PDB file of C-alpha atoms in Angstrom:
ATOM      1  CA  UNK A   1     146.555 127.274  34.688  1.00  0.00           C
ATOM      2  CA  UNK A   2     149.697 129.504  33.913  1.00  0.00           C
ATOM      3  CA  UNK A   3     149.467 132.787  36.251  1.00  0.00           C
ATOM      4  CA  UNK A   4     151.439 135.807  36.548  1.00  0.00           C
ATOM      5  CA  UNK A   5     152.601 137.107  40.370  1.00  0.00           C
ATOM      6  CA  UNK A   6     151.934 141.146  40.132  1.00  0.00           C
ATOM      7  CA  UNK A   7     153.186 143.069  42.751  1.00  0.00           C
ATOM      8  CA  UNK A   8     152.487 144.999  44.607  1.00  0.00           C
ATOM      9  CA  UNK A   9     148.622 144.792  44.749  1.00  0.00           C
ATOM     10  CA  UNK A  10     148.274 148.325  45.969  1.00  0.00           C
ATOM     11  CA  UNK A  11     150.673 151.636  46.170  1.00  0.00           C
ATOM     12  CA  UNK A  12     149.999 154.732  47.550  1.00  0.00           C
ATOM     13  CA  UNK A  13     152.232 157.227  47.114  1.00  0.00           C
ATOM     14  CA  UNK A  14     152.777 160.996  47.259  1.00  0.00           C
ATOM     15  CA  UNK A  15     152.524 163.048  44.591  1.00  0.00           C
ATOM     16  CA  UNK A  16     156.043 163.329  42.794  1.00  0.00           C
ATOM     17  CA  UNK A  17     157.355 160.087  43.583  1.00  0.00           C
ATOM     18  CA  UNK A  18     158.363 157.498  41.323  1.00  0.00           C
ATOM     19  CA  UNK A  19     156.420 154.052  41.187  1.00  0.00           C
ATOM     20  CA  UNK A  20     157.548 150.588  40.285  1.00  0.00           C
ATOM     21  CA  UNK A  21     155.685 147.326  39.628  1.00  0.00           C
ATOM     22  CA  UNK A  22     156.366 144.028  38.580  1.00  0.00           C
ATOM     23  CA  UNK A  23     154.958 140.807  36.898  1.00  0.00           C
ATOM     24  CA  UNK A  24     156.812 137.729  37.641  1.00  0.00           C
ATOM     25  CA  UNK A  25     156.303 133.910  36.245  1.00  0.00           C
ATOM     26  CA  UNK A  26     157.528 130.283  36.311  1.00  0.00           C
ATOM     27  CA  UNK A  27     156.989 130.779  32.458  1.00  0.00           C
ATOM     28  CA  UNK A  28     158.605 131.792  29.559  1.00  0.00           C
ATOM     29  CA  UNK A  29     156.932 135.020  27.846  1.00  0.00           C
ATOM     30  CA  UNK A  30     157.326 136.051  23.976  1.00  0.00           C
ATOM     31  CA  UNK A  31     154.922 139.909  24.430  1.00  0.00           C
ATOM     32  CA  UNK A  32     154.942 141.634  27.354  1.00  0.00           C
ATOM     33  CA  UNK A  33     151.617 143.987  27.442  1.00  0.00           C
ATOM     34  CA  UNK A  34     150.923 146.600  30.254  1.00  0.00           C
ATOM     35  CA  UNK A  35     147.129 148.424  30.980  1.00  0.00           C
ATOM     36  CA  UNK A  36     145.628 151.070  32.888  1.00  0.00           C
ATOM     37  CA  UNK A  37     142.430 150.623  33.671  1.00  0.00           C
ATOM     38  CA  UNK A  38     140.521 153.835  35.298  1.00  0.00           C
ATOM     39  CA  UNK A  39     137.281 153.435  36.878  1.00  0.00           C
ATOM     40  CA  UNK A  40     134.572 152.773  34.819  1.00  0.00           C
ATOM     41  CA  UNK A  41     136.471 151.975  31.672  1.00  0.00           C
ATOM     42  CA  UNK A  42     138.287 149.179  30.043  1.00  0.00           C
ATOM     43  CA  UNK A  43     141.869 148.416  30.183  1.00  0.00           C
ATOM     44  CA  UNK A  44     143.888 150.834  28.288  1.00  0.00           C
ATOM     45  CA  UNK A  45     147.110 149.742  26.375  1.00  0.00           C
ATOM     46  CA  UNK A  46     150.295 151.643  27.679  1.00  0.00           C
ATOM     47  CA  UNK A  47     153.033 150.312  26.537  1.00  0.00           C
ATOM     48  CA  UNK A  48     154.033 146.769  24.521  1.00  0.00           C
ATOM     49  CA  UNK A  49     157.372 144.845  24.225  1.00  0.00           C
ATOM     50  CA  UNK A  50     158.494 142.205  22.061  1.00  0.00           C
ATOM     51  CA  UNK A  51     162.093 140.962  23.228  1.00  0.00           C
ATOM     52  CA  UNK A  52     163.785 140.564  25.393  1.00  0.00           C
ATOM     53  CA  UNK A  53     165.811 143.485  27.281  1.00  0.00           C
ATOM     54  CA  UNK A  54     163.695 145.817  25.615  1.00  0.00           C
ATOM     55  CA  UNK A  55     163.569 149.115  27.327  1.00  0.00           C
ATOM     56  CA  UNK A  56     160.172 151.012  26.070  1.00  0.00           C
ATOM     57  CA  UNK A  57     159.093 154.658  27.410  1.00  0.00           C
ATOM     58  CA  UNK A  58     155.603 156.052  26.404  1.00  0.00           C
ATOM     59  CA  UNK A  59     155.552 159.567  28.382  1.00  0.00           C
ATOM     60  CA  UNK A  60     156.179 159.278  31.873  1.00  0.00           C
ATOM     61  CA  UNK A  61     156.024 155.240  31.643  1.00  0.00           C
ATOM     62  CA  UNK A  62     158.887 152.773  30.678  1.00  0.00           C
ATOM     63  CA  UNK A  63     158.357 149.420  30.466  1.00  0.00           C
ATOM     64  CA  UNK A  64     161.093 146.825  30.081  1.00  0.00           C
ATOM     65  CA  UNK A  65     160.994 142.771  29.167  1.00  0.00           C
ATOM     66  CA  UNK A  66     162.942 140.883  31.402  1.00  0.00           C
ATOM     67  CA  UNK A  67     166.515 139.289  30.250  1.00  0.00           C
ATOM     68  CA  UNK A  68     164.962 136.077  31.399  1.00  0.00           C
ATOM     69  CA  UNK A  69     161.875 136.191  29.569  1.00  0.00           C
ATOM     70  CA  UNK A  70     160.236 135.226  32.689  1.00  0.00           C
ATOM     71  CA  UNK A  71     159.348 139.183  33.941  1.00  0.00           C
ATOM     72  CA  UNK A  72     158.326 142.571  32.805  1.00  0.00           C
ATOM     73  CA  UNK A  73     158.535 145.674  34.950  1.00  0.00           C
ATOM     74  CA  UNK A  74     156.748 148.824  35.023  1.00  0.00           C
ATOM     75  CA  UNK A  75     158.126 152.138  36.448  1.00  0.00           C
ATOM     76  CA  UNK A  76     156.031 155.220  36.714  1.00  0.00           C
ATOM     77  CA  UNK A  77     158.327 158.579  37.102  1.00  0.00           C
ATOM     78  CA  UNK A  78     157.005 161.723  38.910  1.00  0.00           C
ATOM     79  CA  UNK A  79     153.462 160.784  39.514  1.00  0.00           C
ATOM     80  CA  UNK A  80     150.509 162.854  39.127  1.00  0.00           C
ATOM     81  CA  UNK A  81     146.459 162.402  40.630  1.00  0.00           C
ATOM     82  CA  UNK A  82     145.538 161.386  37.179  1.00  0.00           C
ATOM     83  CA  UNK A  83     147.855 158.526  37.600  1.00  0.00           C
ATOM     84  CA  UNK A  84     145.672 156.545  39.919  1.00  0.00           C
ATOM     85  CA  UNK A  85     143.907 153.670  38.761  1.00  0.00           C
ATOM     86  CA  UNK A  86     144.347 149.838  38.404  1.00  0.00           C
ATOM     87  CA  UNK A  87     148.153 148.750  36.534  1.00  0.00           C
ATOM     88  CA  UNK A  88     147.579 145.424  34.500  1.00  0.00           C
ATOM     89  CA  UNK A  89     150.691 143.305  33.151  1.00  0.00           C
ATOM     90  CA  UNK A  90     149.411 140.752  30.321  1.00  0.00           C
ATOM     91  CA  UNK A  91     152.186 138.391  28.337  1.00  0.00           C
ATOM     92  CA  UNK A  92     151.668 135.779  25.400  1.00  0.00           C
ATOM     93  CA  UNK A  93     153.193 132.546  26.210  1.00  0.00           C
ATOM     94  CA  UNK A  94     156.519 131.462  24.337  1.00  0.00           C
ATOM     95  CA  UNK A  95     155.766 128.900  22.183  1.00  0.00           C
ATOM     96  CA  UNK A  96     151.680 130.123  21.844  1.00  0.00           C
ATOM     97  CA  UNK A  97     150.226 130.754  18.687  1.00  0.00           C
ATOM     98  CA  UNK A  98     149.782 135.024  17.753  1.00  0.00           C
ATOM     99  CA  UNK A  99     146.371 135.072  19.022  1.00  0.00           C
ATOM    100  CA  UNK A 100     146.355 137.663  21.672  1.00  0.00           C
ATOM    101  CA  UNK A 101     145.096 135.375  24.026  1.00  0.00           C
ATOM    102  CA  UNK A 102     147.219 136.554  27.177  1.00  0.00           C
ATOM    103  CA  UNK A 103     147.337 135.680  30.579  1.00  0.00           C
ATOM    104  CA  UNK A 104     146.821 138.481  33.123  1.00  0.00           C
ATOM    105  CA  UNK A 105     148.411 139.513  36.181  1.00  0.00           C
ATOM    106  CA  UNK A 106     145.650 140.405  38.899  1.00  0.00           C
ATOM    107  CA  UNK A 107     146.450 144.444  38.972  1.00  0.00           C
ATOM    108  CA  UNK A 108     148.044 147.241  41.488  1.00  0.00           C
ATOM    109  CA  UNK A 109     146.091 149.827  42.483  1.00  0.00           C
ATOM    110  CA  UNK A 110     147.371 152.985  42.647  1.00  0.00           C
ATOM    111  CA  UNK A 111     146.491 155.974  44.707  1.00  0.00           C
ATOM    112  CA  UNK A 112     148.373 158.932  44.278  1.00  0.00           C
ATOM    113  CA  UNK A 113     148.104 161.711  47.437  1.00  0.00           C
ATOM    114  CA  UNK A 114     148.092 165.425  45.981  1.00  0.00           C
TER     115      UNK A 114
ATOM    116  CA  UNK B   1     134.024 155.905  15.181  1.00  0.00           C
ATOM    117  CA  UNK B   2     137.245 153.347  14.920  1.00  0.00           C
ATOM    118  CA  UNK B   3     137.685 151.539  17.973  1.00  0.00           C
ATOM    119  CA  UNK B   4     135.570 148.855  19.680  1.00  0.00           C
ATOM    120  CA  UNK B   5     132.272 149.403  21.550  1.00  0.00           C
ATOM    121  CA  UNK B   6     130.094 147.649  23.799  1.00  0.00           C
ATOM    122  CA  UNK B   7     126.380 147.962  24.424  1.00  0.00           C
ATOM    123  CA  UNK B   8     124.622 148.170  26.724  1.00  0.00           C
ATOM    124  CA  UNK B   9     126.965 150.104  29.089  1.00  0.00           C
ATOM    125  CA  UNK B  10     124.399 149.184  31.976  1.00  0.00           C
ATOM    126  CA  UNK B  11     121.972 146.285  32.158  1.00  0.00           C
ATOM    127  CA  UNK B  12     119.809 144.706  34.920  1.00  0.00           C
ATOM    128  CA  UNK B  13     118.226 141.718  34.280  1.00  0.00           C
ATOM    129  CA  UNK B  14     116.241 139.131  36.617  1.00  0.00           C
ATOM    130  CA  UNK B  15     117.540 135.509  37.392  1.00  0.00           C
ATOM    131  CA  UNK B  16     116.098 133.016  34.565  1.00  0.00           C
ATOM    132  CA  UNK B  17     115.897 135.711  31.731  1.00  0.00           C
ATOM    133  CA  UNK B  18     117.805 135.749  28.699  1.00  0.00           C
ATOM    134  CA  UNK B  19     120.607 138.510  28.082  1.00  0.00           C
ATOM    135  CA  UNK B  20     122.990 139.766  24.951  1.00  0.00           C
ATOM    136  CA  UNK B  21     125.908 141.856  25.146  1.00  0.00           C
ATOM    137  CA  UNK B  22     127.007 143.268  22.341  1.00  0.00           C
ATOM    138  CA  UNK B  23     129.931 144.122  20.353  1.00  0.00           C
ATOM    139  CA  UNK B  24     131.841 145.960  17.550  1.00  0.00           C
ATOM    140  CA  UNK B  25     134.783 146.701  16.635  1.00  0.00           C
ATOM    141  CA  UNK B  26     135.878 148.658  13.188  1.00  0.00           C
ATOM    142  CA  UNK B  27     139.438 147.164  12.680  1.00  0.00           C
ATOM    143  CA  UNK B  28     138.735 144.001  11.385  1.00  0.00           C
ATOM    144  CA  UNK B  29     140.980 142.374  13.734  1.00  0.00           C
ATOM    145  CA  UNK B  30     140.481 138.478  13.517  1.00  0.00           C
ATOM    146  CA  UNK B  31     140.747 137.518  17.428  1.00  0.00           C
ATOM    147  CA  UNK B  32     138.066 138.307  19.422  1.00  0.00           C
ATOM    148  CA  UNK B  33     137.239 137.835  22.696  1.00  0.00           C
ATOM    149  CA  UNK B  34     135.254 138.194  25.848  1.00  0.00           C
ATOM    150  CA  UNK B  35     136.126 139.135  29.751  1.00  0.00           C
ATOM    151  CA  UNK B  36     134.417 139.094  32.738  1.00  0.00           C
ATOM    152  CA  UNK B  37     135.738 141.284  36.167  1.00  0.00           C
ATOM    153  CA  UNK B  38     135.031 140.654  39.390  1.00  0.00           C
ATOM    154  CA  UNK B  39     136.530 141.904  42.723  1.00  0.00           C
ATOM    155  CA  UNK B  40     139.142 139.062  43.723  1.00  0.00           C
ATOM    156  CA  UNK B  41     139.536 137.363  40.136  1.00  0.00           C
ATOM    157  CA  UNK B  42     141.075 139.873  37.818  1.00  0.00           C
ATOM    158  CA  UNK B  43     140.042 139.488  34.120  1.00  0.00           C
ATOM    159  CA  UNK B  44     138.781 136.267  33.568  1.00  0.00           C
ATOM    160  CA  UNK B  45     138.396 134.791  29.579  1.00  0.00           C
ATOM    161  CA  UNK B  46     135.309 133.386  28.934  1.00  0.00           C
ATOM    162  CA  UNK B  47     134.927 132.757  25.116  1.00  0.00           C
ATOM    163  CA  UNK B  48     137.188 134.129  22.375  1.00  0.00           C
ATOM    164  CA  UNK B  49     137.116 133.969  18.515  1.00  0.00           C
ATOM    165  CA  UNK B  50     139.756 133.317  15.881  1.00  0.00           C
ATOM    166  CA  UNK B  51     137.464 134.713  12.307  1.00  0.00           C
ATOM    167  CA  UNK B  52     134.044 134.454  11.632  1.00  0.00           C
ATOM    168  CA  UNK B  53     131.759 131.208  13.201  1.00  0.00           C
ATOM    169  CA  UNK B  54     135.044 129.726  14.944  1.00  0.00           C
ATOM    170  CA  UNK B  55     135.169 130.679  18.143  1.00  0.00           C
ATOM    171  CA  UNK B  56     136.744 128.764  21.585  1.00  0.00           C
ATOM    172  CA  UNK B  57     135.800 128.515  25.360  1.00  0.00           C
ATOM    173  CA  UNK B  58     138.371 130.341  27.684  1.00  0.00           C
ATOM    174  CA  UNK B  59     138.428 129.471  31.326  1.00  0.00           C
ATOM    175  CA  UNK B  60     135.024 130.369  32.647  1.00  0.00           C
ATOM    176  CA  UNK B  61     132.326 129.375  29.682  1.00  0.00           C
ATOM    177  CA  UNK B  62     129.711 127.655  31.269  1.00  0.00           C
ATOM    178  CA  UNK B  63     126.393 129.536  31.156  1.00  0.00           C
ATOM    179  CA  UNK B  64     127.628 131.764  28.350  1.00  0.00           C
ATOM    180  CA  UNK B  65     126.852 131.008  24.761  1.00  0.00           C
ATOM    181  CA  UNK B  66     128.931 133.054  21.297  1.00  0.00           C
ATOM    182  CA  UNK B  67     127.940 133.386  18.129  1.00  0.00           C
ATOM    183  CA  UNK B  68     130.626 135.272  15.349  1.00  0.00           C
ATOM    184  CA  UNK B  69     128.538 135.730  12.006  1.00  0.00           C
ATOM    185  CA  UNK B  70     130.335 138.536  10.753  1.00  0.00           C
ATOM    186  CA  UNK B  71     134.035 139.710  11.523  1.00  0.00           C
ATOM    187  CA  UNK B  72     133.354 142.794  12.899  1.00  0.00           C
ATOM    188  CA  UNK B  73     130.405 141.889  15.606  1.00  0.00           C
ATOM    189  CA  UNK B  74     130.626 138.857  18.581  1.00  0.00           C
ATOM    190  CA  UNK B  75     127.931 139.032  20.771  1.00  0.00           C
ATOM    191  CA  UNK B  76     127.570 137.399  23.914  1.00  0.00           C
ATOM    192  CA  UNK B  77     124.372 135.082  25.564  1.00  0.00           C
ATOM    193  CA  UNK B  78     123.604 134.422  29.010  1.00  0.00           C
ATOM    194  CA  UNK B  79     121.249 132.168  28.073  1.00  0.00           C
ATOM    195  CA  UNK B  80     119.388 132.115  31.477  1.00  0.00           C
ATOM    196  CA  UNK B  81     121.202 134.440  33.986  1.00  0.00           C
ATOM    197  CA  UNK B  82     122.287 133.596  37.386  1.00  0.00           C
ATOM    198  CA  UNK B  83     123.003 136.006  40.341  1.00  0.00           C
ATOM    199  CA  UNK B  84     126.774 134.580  39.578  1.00  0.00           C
ATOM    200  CA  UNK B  85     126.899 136.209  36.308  1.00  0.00           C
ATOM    201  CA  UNK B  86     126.424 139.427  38.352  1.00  0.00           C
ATOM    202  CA  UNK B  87     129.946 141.403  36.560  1.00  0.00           C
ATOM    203  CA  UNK B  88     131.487 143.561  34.314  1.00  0.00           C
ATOM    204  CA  UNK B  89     131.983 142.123  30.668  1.00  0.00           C
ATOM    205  CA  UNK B  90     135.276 143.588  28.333  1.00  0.00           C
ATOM    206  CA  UNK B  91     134.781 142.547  24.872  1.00  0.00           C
ATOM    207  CA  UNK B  92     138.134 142.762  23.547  1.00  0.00           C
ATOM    208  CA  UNK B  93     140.145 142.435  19.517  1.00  0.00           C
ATOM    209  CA  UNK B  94     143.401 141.735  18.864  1.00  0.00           C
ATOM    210  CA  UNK B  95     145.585 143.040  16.245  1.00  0.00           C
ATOM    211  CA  UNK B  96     148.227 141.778  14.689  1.00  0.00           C
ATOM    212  CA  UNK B  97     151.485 143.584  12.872  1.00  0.00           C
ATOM    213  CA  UNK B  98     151.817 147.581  13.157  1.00  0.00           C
ATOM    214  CA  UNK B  99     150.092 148.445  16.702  1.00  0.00           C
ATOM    215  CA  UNK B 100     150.067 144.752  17.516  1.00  0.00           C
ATOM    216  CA  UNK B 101     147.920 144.717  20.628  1.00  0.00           C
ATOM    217  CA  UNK B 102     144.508 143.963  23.006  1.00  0.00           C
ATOM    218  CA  UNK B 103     142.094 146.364  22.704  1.00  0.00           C
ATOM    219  CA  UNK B 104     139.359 146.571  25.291  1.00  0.00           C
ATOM    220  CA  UNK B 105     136.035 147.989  25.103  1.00  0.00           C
ATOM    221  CA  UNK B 106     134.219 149.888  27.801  1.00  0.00           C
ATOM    222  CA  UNK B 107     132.446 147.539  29.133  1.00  0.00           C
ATOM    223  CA  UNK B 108     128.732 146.474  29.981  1.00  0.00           C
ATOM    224  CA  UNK B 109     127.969 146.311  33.848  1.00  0.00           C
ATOM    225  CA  UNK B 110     125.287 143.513  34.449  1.00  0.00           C
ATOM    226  CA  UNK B 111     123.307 143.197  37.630  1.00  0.00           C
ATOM    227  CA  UNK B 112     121.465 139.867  37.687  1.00  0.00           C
ATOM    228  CA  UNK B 113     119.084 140.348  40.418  1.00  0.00           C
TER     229      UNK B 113
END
């Protein structure tokens, strides 16, 4: 089936620095979705682009849709502790019907070091 | 509450028995759908629902059954559990237009022992 390459699988970082991660594919892409999931809970919407170039910030977070359709990227600036947890990217295939049925990358986990 | 919620948050069952997850959401949202995580997999679709009685297999269906009566509720059977169903189950909706997303539920953590 389609997949999406999400890397790095884990980060751990100081407290302060800034974090970047990345969903790749051999496929084209129409919605871009990233997630935080914390322990415990569900995935937790961040931040959701539509075309392509967009540039989309939601606190600390900005999110952008690759030129190529193909990639999304997800940078995190100044991290904090309550940063840590698992970093989903999700897309809708080009040419796939509005359903919200998404393919998912496999996660980075974060650890952020006080 | 608006949202989407799941019950039971924690379940253990033995292998053989029958088990229902449950779950609501309050948005109306036509897609539906359900998840299961395990270590090494990711999220993994296992049934998902387009409006009331249609609903689809995703990638991992066997041993899992759906039902969709009503918009708002999609419960999901293990009809007779296996150790392998041992996981954590996201219900999820999907809305369309103004907030156009996937929103996940808490989750239900099932031990099949």
């Amino acid at each position: 089936g389609q997949q999406l390459n999400q890397s790095p699988q884990s980060m751990f970082i100081q407290e302060g620095e800034d974090v970047s991660m990345n969903c790749t594919s051999s496929s084209i892409f129409n919605t871009w979705l990233w997630y935080k999931q914390e322990p415990g809970e569900g995935p937790v919407l961040l931040i959701a682009l539509y075309k392509a170039g967009e540039l989309t910030s939601n606190g600390r977070l900005t999110a952008q849709f690759g030129i190529t359709r193909k990639d999304s990227f997800l940078n995190i600036s100044a991290s904090i502790p309550s940063d840590v947890g698992i970093y989903f990217c999700a897309g809708q295939l080009r040419g796939s019907s509005n359903t919200g049925k998404l393919i998912f990358g496999q996660g980075t986990t974060l650890q952020v070091k006080p | 509450d608006a949202g989407i919620t799941q019950s039971p948050r924690y379940k253990i069952t033995e292998t053989g028995r029958q088990v229902t997850l449950m779950c609501h959401q309050t948005w109306s949202h036509s897609y539906m759908f359900w998840y299961r995580q395990d270590l090494g997999h990711g999220l993994r679709l296992i049934y998902y629902s387009a409006a009331a009685d249609i609903t689809d297999k995703g990638e991992v269906p066997d041993g899992y059954v759906v039902s969709r009566s009503k918009t708002e509720n999609f419960p999901l059977t293990l009809e007779s559990a296996t150790r392998s169903q041992t996981s954590v189950y996201f219900c999820a909706s999907y809305g369309t237009g103004e907030g156009m997303g996937l929103f996940f539920g808490s989750g239900t953590q099932l031990s099949v022992l």
